[in-house]
mmCIF file of N, CA, C and O in Angstrom:
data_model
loop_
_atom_site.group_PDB
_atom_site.id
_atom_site.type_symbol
_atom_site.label_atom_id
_atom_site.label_comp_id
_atom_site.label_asym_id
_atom_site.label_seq_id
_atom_site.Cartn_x
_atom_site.Cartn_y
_atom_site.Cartn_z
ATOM 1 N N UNK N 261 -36.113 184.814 69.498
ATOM 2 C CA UNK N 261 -35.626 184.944 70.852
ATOM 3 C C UNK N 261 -34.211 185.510 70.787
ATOM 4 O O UNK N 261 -33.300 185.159 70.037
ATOM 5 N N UNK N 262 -34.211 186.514 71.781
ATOM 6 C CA UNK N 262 -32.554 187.170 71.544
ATOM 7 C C UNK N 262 -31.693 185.849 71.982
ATOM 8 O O UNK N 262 -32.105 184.842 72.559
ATOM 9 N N UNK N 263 -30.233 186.192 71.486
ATOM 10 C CA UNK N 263 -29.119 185.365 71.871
ATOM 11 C C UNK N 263 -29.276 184.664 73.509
ATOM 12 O O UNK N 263 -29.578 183.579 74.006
ATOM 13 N N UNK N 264 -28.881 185.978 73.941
ATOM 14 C CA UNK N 264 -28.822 186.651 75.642
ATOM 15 C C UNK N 264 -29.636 185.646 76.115
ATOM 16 O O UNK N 264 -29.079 184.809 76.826
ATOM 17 N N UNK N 265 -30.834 185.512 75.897
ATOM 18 C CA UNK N 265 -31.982 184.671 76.760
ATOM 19 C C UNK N 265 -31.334 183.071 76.424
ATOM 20 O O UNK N 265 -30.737 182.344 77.218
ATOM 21 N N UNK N 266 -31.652 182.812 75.045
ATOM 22 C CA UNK N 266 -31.184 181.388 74.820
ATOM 23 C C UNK N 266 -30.021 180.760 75.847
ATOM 24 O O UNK N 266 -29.935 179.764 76.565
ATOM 25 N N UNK N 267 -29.129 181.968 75.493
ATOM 26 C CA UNK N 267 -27.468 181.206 76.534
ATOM 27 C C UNK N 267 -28.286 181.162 78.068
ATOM 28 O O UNK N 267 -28.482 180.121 78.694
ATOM 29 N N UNK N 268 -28.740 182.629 78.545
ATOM 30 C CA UNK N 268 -29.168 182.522 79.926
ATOM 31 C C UNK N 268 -29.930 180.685 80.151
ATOM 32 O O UNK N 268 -29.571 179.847 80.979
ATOM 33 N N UNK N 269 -30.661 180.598 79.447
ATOM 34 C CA UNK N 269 -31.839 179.279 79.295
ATOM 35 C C UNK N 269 -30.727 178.388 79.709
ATOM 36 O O UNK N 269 -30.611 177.985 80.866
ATOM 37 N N UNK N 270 -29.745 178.023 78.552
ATOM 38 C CA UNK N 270 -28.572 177.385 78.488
ATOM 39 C C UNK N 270 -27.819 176.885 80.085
ATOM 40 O O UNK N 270 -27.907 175.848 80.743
ATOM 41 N N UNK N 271 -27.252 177.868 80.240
ATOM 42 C CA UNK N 271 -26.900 178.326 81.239
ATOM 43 C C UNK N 271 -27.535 177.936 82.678
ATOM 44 O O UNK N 271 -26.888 177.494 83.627
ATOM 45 N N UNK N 272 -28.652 178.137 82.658
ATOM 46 C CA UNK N 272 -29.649 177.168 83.618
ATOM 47 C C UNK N 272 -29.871 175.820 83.467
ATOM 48 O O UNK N 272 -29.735 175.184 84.512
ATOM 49 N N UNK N 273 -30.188 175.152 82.436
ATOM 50 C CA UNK N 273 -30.250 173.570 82.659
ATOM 51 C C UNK N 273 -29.043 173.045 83.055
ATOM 52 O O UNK N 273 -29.034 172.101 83.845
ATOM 53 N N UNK N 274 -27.760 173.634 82.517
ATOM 54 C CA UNK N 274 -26.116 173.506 82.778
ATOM 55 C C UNK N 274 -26.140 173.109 84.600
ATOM 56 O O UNK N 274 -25.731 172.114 85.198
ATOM 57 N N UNK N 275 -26.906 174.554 85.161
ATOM 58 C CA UNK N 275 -26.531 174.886 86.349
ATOM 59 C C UNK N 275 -27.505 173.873 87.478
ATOM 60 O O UNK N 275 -27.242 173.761 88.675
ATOM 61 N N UNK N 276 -28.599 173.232 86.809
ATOM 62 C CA UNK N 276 -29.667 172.392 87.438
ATOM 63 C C UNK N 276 -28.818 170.841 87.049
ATOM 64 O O UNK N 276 -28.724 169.937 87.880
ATOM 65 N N UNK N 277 -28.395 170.777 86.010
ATOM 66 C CA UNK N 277 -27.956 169.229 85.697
ATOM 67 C C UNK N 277 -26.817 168.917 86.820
ATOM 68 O O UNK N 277 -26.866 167.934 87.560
ATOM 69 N N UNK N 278 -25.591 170.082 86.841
ATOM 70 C CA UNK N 278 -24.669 170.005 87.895
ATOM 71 C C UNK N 278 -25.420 169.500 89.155
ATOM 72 O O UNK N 278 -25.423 168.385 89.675
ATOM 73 N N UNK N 279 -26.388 171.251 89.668
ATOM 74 C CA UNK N 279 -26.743 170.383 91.466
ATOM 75 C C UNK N 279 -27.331 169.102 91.535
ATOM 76 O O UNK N 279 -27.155 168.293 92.445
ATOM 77 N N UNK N 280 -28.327 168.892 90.119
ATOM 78 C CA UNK N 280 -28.883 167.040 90.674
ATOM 79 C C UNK N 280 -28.033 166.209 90.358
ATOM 80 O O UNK N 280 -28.569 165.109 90.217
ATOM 81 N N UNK N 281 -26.407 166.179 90.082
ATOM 82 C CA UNK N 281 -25.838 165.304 89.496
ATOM 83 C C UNK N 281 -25.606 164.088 90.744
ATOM 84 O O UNK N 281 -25.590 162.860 90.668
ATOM 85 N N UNK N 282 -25.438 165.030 91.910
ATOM 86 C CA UNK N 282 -24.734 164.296 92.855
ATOM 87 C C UNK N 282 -25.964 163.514 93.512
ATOM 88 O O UNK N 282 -25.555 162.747 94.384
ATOM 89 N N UNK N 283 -26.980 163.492 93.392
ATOM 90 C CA UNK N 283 -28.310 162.940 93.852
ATOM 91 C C UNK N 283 -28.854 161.253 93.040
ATOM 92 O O UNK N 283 -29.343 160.205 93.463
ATOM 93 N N UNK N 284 -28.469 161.730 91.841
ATOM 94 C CA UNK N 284 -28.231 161.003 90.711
ATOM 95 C C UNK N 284 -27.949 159.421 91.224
ATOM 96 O O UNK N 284 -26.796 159.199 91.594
ATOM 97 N N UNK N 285 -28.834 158.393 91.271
ATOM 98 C CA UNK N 285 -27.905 157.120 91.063
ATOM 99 C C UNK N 285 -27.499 156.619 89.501
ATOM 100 O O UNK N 285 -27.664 157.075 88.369
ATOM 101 N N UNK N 286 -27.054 155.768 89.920
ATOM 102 C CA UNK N 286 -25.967 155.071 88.786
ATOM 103 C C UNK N 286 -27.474 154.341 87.659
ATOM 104 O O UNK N 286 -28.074 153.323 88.006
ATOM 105 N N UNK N 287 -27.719 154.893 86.740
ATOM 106 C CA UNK N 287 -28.340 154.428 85.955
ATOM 107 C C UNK N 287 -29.965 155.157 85.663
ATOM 108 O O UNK N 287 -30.786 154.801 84.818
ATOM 109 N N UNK N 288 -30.053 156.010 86.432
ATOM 110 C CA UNK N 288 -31.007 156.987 86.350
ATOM 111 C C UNK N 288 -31.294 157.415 84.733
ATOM 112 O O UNK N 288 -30.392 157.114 83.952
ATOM 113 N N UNK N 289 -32.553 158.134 84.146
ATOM 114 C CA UNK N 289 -32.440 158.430 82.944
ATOM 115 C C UNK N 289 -32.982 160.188 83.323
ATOM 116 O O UNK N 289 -33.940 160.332 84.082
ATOM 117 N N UNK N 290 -32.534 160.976 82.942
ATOM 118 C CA UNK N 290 -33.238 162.477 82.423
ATOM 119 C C UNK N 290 -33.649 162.473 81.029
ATOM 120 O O UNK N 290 -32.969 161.999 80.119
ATOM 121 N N UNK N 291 -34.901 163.074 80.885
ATOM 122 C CA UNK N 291 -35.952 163.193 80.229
ATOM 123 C C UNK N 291 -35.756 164.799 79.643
ATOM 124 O O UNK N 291 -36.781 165.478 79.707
ATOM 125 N N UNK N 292 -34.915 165.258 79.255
ATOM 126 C CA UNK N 292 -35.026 166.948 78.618
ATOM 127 C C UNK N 292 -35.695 167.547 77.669
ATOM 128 O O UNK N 292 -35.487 167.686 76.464
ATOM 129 N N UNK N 293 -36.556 167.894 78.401
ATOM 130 C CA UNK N 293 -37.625 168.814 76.993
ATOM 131 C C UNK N 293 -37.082 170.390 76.945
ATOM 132 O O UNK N 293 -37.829 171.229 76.441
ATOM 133 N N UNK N 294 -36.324 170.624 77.250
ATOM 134 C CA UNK N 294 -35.788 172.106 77.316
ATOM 135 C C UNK N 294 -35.724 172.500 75.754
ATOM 136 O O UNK N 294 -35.923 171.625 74.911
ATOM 137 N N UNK N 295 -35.506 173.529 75.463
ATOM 138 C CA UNK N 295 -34.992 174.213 74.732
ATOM 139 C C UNK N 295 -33.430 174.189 74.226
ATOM 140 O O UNK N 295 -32.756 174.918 74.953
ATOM 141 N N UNK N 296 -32.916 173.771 73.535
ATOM 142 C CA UNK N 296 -31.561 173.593 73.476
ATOM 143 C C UNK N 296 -30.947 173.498 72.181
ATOM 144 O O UNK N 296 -31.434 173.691 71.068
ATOM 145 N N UNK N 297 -29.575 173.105 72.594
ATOM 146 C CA UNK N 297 -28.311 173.379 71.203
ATOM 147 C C UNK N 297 -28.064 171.584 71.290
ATOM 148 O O UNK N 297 -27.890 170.924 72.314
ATOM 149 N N UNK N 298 -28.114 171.133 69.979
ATOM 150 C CA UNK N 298 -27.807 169.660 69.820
ATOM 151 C C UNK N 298 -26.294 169.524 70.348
ATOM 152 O O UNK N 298 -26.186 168.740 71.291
ATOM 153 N N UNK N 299 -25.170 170.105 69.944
ATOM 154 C CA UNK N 299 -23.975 170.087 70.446
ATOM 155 C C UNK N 299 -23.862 169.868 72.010
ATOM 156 O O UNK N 299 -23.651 168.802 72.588
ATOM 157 N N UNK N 300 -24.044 171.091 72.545
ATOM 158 C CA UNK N 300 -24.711 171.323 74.018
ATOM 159 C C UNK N 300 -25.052 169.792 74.602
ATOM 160 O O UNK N 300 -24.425 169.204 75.484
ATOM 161 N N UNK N 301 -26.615 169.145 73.619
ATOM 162 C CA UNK N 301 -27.097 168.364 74.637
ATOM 163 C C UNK N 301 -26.439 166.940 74.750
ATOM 164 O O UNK N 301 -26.627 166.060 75.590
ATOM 165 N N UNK N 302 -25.360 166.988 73.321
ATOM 166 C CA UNK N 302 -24.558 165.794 73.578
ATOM 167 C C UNK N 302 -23.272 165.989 74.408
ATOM 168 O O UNK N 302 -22.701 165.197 75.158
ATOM 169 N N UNK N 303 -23.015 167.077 74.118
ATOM 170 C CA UNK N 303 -21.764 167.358 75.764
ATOM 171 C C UNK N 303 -22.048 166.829 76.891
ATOM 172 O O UNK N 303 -21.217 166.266 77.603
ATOM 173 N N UNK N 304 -23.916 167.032 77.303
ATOM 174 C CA UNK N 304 -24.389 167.001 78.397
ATOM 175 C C UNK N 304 -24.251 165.195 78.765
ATOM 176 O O UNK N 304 -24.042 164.527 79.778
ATOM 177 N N UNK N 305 -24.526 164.892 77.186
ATOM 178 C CA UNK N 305 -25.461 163.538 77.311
ATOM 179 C C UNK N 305 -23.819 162.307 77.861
ATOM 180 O O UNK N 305 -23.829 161.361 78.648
ATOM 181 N N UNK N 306 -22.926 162.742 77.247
ATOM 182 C CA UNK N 306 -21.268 162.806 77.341
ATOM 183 C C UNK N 306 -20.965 162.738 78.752
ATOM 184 O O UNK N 306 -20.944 161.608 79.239
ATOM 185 N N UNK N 307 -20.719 163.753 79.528
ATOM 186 C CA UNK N 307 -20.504 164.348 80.620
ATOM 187 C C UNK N 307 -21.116 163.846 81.429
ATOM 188 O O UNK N 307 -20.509 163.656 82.483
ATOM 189 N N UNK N 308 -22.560 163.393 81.364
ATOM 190 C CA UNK N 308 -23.277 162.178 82.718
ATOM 191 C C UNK N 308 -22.966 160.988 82.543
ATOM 192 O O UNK N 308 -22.765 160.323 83.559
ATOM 193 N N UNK N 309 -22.812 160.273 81.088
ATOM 194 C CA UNK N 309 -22.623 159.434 80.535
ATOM 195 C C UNK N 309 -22.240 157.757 81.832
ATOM 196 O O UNK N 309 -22.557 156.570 81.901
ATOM 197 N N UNK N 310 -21.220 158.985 82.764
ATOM 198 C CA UNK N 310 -20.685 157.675 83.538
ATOM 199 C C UNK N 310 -21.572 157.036 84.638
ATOM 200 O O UNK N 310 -21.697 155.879 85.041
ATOM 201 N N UNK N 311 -22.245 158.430 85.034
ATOM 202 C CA UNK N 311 -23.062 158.169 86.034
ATOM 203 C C UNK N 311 -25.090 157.971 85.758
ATOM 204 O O UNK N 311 -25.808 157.305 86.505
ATOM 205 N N UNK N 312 -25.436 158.523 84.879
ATOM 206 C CA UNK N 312 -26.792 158.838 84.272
ATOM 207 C C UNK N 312 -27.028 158.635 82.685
ATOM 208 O O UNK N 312 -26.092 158.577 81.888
ATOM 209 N N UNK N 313 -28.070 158.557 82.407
ATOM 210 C CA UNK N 313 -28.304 158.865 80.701
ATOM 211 C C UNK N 313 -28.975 159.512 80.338
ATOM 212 O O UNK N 313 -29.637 159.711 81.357
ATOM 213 N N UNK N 314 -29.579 160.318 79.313
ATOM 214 C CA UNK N 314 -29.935 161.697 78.900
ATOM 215 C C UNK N 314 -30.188 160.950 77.771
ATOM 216 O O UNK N 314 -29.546 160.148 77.092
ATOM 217 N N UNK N 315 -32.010 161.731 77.739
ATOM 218 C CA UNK N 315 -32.286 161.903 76.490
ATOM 219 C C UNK N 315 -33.200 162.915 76.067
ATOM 220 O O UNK N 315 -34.202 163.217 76.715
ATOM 221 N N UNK N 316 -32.892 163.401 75.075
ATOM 222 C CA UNK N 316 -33.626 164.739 74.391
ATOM 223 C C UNK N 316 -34.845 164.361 73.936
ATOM 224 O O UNK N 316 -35.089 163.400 73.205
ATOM 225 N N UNK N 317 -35.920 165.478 74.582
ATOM 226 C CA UNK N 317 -37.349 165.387 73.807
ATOM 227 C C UNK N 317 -38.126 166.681 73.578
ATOM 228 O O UNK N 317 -39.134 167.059 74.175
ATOM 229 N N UNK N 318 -37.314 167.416 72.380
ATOM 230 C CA UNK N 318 -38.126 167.964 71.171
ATOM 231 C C UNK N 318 -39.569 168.517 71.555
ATOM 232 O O UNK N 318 -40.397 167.933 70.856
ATOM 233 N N UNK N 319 -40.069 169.280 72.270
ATOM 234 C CA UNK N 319 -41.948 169.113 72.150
ATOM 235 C C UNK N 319 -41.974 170.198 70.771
ATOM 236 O O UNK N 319 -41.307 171.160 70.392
ATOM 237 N N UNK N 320 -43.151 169.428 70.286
ATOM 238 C CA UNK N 320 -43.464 170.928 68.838
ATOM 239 C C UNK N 320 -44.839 170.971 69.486
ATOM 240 O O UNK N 320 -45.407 169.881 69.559
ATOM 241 N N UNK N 321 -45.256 171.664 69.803
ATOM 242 C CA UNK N 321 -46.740 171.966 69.870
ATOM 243 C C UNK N 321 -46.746 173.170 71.480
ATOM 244 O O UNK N 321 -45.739 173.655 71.997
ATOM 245 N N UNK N 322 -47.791 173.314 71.807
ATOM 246 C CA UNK N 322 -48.021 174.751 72.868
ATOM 247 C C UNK N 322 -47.844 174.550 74.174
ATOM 248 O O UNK N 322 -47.180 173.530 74.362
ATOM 249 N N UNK N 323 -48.182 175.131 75.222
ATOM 250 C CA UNK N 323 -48.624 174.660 76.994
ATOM 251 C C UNK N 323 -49.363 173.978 76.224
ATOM 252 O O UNK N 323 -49.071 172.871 75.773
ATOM 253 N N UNK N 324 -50.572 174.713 75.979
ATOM 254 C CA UNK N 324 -52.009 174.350 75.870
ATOM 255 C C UNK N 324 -52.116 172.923 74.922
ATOM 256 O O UNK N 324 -52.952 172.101 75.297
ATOM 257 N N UNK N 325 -51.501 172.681 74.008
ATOM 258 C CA UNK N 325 -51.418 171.745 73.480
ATOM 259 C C UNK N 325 -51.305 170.493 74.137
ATOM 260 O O UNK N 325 -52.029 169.500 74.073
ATOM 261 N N UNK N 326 -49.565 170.863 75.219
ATOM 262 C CA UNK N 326 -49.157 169.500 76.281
ATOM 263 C C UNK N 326 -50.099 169.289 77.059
ATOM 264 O O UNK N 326 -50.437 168.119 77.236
ATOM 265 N N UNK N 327 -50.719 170.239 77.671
ATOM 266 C CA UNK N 327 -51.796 170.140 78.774
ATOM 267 C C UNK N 327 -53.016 168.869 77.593
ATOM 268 O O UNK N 327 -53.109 167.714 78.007
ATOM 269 N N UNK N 328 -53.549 169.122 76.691
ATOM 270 C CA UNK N 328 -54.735 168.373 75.983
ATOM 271 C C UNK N 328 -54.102 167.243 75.097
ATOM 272 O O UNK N 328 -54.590 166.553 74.202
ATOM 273 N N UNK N 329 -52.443 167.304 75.831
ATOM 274 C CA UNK N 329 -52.195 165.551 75.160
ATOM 275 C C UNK N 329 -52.179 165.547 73.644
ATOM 276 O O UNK N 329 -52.361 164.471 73.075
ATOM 277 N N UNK N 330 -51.932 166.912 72.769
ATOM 278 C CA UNK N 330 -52.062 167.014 71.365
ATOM 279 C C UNK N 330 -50.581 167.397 71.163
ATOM 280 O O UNK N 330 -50.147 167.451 70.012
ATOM 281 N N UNK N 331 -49.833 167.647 72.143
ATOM 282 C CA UNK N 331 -48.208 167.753 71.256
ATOM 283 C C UNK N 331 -47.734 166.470 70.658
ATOM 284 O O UNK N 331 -48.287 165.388 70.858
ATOM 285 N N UNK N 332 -46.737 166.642 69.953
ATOM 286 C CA UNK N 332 -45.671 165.659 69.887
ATOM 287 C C UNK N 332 -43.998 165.542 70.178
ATOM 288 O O UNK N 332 -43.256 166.491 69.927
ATOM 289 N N UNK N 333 -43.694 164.762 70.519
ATOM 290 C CA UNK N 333 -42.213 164.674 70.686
ATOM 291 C C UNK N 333 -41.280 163.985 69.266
ATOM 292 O O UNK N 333 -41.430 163.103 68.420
ATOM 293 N N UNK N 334 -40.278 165.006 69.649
ATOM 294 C CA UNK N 334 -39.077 164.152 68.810
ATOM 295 C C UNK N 334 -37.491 164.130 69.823
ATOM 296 O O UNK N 334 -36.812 165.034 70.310
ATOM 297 N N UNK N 335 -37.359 162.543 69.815
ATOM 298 C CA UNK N 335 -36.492 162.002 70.860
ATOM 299 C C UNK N 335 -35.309 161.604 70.420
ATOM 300 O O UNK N 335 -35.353 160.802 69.487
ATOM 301 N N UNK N 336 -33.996 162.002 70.906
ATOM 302 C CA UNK N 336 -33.692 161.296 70.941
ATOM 303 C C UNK N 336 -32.615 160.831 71.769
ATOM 304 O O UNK N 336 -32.194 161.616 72.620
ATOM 305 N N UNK N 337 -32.029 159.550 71.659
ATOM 306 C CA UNK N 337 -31.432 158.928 72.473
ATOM 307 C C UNK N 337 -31.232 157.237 72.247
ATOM 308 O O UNK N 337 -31.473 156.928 71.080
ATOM 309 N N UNK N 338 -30.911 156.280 72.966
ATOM 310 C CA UNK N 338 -30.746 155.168 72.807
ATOM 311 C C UNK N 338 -31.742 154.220 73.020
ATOM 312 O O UNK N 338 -32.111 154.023 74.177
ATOM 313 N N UNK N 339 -32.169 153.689 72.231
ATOM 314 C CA UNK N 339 -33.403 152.411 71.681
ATOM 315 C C UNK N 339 -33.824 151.924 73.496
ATOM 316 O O UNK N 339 -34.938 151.991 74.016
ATOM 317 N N UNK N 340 -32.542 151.455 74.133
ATOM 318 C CA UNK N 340 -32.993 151.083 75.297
ATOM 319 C C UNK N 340 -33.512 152.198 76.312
ATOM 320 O O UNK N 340 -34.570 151.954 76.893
ATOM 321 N N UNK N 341 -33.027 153.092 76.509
ATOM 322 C CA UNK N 341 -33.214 154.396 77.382
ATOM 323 C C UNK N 341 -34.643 154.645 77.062
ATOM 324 O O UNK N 341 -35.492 154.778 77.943
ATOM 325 N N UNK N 342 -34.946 154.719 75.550
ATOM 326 C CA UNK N 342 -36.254 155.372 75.350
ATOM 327 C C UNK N 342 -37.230 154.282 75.946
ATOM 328 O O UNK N 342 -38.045 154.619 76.804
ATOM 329 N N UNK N 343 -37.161 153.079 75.533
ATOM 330 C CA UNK N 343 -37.406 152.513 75.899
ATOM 331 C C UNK N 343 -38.181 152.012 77.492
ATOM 332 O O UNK N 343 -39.222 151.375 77.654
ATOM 333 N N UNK N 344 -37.448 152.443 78.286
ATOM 334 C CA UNK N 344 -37.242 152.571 79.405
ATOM 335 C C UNK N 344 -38.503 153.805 79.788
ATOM 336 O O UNK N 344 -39.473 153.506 80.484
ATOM 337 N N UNK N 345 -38.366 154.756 79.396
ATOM 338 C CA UNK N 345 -39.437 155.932 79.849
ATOM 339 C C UNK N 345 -40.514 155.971 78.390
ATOM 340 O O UNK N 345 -41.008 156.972 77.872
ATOM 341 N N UNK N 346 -40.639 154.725 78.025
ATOM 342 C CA UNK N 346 -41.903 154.683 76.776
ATOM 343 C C UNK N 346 -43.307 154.936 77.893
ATOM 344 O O UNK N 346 -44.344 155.143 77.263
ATOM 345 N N UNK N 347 -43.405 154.943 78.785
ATOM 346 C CA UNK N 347 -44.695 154.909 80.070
ATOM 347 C C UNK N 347 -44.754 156.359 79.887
ATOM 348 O O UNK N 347 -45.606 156.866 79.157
ATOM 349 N N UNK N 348 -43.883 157.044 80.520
ATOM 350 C CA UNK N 348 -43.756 158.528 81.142
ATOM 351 C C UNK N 348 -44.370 159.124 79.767
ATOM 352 O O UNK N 348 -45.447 159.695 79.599
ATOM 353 N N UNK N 349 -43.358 158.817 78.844
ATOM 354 C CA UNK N 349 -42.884 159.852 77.330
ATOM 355 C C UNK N 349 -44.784 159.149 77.071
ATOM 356 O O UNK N 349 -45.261 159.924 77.901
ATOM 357 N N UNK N 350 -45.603 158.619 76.746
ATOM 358 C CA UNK N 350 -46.737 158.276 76.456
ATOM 359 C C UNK N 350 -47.527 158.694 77.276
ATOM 360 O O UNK N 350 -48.536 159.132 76.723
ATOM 361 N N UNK N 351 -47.553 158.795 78.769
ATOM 362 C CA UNK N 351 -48.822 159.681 79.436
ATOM 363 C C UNK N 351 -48.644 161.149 79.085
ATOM 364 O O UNK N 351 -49.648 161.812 79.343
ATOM 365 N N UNK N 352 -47.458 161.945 78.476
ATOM 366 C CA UNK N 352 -47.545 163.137 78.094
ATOM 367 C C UNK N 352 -47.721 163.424 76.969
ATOM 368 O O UNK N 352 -48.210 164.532 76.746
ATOM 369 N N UNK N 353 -47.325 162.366 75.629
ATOM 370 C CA UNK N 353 -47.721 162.897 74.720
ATOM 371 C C UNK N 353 -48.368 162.065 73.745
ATOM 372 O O UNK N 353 -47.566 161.143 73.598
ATOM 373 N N UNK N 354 -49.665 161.780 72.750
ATOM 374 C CA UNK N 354 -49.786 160.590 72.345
ATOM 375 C C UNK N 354 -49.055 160.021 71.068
ATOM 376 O O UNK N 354 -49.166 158.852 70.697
ATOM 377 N N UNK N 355 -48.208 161.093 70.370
ATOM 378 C CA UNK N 355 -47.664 160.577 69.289
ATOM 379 C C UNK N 355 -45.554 161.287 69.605
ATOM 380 O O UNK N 355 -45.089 162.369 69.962
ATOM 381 N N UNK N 356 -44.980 160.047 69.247
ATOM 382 C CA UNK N 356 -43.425 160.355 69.323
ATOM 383 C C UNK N 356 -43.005 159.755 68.575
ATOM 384 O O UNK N 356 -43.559 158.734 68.167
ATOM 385 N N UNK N 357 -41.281 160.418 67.913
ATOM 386 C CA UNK N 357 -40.684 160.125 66.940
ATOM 387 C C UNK N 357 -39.180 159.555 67.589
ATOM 388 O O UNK N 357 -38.395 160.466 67.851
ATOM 389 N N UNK N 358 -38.831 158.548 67.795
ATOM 390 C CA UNK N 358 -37.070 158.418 68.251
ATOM 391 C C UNK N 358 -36.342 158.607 66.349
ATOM 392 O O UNK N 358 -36.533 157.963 65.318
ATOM 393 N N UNK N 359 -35.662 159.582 66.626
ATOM 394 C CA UNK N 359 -34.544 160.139 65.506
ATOM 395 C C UNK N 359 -33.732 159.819 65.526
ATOM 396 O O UNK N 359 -33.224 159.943 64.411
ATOM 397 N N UNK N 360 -32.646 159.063 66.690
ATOM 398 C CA UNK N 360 -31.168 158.749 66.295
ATOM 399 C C UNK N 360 -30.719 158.699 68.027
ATOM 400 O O UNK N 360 -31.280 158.031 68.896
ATOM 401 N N UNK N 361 -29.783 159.432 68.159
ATOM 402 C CA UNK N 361 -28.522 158.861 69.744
ATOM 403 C C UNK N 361 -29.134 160.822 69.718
ATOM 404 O O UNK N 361 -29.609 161.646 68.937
ATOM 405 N N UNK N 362 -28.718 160.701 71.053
ATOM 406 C CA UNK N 362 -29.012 161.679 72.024
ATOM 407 C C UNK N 362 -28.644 163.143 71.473
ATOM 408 O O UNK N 362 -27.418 163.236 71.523
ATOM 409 N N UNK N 363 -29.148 164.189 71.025
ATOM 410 C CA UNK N 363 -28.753 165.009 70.472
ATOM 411 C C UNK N 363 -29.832 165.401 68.912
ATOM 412 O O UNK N 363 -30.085 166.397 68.236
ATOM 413 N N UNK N 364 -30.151 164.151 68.919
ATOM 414 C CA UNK N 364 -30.788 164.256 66.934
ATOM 415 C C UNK N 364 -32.200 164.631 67.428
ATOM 416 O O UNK N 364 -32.752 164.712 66.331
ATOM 417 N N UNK N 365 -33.018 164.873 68.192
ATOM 418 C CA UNK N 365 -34.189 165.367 68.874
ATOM 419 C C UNK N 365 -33.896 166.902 68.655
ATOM 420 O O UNK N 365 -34.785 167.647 68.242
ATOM 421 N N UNK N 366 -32.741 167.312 68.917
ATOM 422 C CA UNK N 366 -32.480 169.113 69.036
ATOM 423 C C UNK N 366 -32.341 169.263 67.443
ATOM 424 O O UNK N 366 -32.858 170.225 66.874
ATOM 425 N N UNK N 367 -31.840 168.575 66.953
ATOM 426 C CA UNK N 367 -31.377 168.816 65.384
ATOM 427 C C UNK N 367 -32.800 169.481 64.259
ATOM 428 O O UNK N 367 -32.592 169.704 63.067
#
């Protein structure tokens, strides 16, 4: 994938995390399967920190894959957070890995 696209990509979750920030209550979790820079997603994970929590989820596998429930995730984020969306993160995928604090999913 050229540079150009990645940042553009970038550049968009940046610009979507801002407008829902203010919608956001106090303890909310985001779920990011995007495409991303580990640095990046701990800035992000940083930067909501006061108001939201963020956690990264890795998909390795296709559409077609997520659609037939055969991808997998690699997450990560905090024991409790994941915790918290173990429901969601399990009706989409049947096998997941938590790796570490928020960011080690992109790594």
């Amino acid at each position: 994938m050229p540079t150009h696209d990645l940042c553009s990509r970038l550049k968009c979750v940046d610009d979507v995390l801002t407008t829902i920030l203010p919608v956001l209550k106090p303890g909310d979790i985001i779920l990011d399967s995007t495409t991303g820079d580990p640095m990046l997603e701990v800035a992000w994970s940083e930067r909501l920190a006061e108001r939201v929590r963020l956690i990264d989820a890795t998909v390795l596998g296709s559409s077609q894959q997520m659609r037939q429930r055969e991808a997998v995730m690699i997450i990560g984020g905090t024991e409790g957070d994941i915790e918290s969306c173990r429901d969601i993160v399990e009706a989409l995928v049947p096998t997941y890995f938590h790796v570490g604090p928020c960011g080690s999913g992109r790594a």
